[in-house]
XYZ file of C-alpha atoms in Angstrom:
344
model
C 1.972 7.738 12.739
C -0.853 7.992 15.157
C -0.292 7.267 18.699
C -2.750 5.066 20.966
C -5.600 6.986 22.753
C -5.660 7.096 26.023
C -8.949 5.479 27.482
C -10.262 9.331 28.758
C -9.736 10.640 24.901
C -10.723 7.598 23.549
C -13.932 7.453 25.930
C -14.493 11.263 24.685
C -13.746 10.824 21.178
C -16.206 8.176 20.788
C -19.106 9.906 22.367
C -18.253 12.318 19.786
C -18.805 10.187 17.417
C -22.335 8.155 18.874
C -23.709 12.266 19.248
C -22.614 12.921 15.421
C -24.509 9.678 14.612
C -27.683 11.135 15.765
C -27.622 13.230 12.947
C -28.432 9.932 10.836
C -31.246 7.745 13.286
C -33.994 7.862 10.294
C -32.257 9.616 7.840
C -30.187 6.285 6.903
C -32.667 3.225 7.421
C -32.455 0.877 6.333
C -28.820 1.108 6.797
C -27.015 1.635 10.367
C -26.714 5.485 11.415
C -22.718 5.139 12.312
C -20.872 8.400 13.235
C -17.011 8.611 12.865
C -14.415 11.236 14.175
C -11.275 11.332 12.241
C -8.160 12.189 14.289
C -4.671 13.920 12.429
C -1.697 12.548 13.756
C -1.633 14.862 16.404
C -4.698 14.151 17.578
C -6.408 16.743 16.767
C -9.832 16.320 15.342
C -9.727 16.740 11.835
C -13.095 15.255 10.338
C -16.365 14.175 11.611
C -19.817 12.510 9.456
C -22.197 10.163 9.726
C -23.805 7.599 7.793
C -26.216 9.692 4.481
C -29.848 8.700 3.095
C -29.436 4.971 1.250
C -27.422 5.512 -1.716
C -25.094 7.786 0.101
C -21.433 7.633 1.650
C -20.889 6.327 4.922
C -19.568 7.737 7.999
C -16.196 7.223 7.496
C -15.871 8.184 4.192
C -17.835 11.591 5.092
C -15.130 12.256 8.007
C -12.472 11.345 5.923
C -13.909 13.916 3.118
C -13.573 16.682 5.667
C -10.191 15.869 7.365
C -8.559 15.161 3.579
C -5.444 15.129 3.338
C -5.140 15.450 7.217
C -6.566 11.800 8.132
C -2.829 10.218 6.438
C -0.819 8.828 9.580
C -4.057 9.760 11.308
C -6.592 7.799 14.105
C -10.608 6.714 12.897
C -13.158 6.215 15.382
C -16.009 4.814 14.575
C -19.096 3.308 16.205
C -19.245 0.669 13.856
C -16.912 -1.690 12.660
C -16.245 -0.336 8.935
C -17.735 -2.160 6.795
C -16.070 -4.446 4.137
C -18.328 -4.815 1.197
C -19.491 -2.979 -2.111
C -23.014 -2.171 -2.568
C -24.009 1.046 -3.214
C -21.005 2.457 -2.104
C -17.450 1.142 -1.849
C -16.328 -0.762 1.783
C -15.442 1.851 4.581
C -12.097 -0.075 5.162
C -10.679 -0.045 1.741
C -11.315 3.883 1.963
C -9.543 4.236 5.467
C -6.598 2.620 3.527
C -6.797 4.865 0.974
C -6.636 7.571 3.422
C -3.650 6.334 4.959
C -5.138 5.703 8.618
C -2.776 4.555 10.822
C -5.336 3.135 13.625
C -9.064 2.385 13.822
C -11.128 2.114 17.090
C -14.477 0.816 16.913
C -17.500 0.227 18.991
C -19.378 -2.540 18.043
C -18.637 -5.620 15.673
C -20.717 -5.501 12.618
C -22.733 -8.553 12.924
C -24.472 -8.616 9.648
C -21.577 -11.126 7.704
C -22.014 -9.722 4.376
C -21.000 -6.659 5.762
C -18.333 -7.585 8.267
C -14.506 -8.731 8.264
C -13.660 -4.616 7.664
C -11.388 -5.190 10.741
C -9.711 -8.495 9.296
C -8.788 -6.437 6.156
C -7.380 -3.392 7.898
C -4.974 -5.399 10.280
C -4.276 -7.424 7.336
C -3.135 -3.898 6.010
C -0.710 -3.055 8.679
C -3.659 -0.845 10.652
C -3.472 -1.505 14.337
C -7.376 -1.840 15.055
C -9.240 -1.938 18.612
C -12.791 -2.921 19.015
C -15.755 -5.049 19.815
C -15.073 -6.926 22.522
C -11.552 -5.748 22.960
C -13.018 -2.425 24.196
C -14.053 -1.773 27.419
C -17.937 -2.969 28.199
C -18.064 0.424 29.426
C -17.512 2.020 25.690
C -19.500 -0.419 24.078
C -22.416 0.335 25.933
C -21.754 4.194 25.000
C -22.676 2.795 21.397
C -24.938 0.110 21.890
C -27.953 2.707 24.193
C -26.913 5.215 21.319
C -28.748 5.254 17.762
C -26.898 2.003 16.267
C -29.024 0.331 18.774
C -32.071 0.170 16.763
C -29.967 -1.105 13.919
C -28.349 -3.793 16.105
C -31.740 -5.145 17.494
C -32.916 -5.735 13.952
C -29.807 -7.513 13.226
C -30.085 -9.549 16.376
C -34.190 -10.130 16.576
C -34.735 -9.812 12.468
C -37.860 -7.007 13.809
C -37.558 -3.360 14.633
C -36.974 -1.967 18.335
C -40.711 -1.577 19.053
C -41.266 1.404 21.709
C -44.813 2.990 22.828
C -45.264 6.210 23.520
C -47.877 7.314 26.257
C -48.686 10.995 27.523
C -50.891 10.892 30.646
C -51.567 12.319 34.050
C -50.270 10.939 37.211
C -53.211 9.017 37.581
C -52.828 6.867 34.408
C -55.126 8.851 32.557
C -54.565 10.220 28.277
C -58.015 12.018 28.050
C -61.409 12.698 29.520
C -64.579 10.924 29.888
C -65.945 13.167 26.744
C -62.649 12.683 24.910
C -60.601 15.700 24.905
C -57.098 15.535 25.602
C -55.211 18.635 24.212
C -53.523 18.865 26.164
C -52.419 16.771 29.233
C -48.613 17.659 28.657
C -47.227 20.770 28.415
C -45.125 22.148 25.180
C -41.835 20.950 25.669
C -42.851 17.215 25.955
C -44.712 17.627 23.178
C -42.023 19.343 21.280
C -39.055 16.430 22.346
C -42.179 14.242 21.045
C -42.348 15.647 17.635
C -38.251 15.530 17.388
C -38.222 11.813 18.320
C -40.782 11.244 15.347
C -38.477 12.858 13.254
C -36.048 9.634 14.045
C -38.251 6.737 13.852
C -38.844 4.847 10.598
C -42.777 4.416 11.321
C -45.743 5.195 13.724
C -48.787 3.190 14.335
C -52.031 3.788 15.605
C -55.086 1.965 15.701
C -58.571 2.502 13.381
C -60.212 4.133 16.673
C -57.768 6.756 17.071
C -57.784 7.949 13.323
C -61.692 8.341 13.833
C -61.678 9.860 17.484
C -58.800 12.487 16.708
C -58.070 12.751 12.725
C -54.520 12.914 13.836
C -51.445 14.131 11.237
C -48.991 11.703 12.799
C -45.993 14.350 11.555
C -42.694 15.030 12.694
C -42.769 18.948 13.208
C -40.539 21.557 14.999
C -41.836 23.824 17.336
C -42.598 26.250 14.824
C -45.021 24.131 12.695
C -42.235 23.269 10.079
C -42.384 19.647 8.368
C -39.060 17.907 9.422
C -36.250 16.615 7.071
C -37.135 13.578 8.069
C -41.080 11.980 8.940
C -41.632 8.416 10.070
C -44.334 6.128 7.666
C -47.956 6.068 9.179
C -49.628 3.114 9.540
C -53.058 2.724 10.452
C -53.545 -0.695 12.250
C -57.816 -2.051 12.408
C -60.024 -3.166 9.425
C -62.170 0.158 9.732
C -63.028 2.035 6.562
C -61.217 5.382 7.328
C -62.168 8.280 5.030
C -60.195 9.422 2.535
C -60.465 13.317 3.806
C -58.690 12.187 7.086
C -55.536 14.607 7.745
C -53.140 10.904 7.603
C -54.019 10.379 4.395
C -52.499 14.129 2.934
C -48.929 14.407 1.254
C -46.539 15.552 3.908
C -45.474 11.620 4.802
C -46.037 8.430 3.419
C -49.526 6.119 4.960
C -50.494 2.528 4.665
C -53.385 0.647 6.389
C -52.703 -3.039 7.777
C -55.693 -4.466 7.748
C -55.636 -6.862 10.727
C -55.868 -6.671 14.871
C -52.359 -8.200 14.817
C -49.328 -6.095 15.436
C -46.990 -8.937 14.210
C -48.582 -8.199 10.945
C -47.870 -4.268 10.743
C -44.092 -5.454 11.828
C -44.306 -7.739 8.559
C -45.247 -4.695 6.809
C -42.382 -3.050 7.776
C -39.786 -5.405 6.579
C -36.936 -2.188 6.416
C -37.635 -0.727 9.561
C -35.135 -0.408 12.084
C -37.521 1.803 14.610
C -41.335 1.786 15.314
C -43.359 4.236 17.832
C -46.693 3.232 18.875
C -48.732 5.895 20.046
C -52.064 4.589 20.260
C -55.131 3.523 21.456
C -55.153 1.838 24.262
C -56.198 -1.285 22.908
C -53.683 -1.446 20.448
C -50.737 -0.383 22.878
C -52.308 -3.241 24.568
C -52.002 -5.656 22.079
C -48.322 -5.139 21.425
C -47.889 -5.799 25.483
C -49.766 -9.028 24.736
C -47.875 -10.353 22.247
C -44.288 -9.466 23.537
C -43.567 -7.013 21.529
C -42.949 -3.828 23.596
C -39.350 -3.240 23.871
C -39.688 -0.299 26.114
C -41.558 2.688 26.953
C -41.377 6.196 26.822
C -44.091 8.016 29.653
C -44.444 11.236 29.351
C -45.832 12.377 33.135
C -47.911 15.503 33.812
C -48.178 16.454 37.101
C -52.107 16.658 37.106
C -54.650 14.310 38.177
C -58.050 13.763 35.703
C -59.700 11.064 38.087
C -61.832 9.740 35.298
C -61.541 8.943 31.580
C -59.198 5.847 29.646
C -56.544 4.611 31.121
C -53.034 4.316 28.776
C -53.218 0.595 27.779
C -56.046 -1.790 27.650
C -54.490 -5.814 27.807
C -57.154 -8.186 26.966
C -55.056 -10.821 28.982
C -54.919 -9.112 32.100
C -56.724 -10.797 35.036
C -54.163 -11.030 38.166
C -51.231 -9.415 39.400
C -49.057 -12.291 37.898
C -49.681 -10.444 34.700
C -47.865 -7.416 35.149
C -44.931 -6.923 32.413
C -41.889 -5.485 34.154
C -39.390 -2.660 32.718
C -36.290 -1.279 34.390
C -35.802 2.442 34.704
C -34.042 4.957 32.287
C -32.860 7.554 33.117
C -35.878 10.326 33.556
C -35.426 13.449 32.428
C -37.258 17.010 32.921
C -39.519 18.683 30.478
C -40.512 21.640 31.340
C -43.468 20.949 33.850
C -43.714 17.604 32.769
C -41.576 14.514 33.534
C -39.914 11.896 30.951
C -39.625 8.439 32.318
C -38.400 5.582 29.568
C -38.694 2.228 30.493
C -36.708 -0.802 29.443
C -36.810 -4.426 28.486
């Protein structure tokens, strides 16, 4: 039988399994992306997955598929608590019985109830089972700032995790007085850029920016390749956009919301777990104005333009009173240029 983890191995372990949950952020919405790391009763790690396209198995079940017949007696972790209904697929805690797991951590408490009580049925099973708020706060917020988080805000607000995306110099500026802006930051921003679009569910840009730059709005690698995965366009304005515009091609899905409101493209995007808004400046403005900026991701050049648009354009702005306030993430290095996220 499977031994309790100590909090070091259990701390590691379930980092393991937020970083194998990456693997799912947009591959698995509208469902959570969960990771799990099965354990043999040694200890050793015998199985990892995470949660497949909608249709698919779950985390556990794809952890328990590689340890087989190694997960009996053994130890799940999980970031979610496993689920304990059948929709497309059976529930995740009749299959760690079936397995013949001895002990289940998990990291948050599934708070959607037609999915939850997995825990209840386990213990009911004879499975000792730690999580949710018996966890250290420490652990939990290991899985909540991981990729379940968009999940869990949509559970808890009933709307995506809205974040904007800005690129500009250090003087606020993201082009030119002519226009141009390719390109204010250098190639890795713009690469970890293209690899976060290949997570979200949807990005949105106003009429005005469709017009000025006939964007693609695709998730690419630094080769040019398509990704697996590439977020829904949506064109926010009432303009008439032609139909030869590069958003309109094949290589990802594009709908127009014809209004000035953001709650309305938010509406639109009823399954969405995770929206980027990249632009213009009046639109990024408008989701400031209504509330609806959950945080912000600045990527920083170190170059000064000293004229041309500034990053966001709020109609309500007239004092100092109106200034929205973030906390600080932690920044990280791009090549030249400098990622700062900011926070609700």
């Amino acid at each position: 039988m499977s031994t309790e983890l100590s909090p070091q191995r259990l701390r590691a372990t379930l980092t393991a399994a937020v970083d194998a949950s990456l693997e799912a952020q947009g591959l698995s919405s509208p469902n959570p992306p969960v990771g799990a790391v099965i354990l043999d009763a040694d200890g050793t790690v015998a199985g990892v997955g995470h949660t497949q396209p909608v249709g698919g198995p779950h985390a556990e079940v794809m952890a328990l598929r590689v340890a087989g017949e190694r997960a009996r007696g053994g130890t799940a972790v999980v970031t979610l608590e496993p689920c304990n209904h059948t929709g497309r697929t059976g529930p995740c805690s009749q299959a760690l019985l079936d397995a013949g797991i001895g002990r289940v951590y998990y990291g948050v408490a599934d708070p959607n109830p037609q999915a939850a009580g997995g825990a209840s049925t386990l213990v009911a099973a004879g499975v000792s089972v730690h999580g949710g708020a018996d966890l250290d706060p420490t652990l939990t917020d290991i899985v909540e700032s991981g990729p379940l988080r968009t999940w869990l805000h949509r559970q808890r607000t009933g709307r995506p995790l809205v974040t904007v995306k800005m690129a500009a110099t250090v003087d606020g500026r993201i082009a030119a007085p002519d226009g141009t802006s390719r390109w204010i930051t250098g190639p890795r921003a713009r690469a970890h850029a293209h690899e976060q679009r290949g997570r979200i569910d949807a990005i949105i840009v106003g009429t005005g920016t469709v017009v000025a730059d006939d964007p693609a709005l695709t998730a690419r690698t630094p080769d040019g390749d398509l990704r697996p995965h590439q977020p829904t366009r949506v064109i926010l304005g009432t303009r008439e956009i032609g139909s030869g515009a590069k958003i309109f091609d094949d290589a990802a899905p594009t709908i127009q919301v014809r209004s000035h409101d953001p709650r309305a493209v938010l509406d639109a995007l009823d399954d969405a777990l995770w929206v980027l808004v990249e632009g213009g400046p009046s639109i990024i403005g408008a989701f400031f104005d209504t509330d609806l900026v959950d945080e912000v991701d600045l990527y920083l050049a170190p170059a000064v333009l000293g004229a041309g648009p500034a990053a966001v354009d709020m109609a309500s702005t007239s004092t100092i009173a109106d200034l929205r306030r973030f906390v600080f993430g932690e920044p990280q290095r791009l090549g030249d240029d400098l990622l700062i996220t900011l926070r609700r």
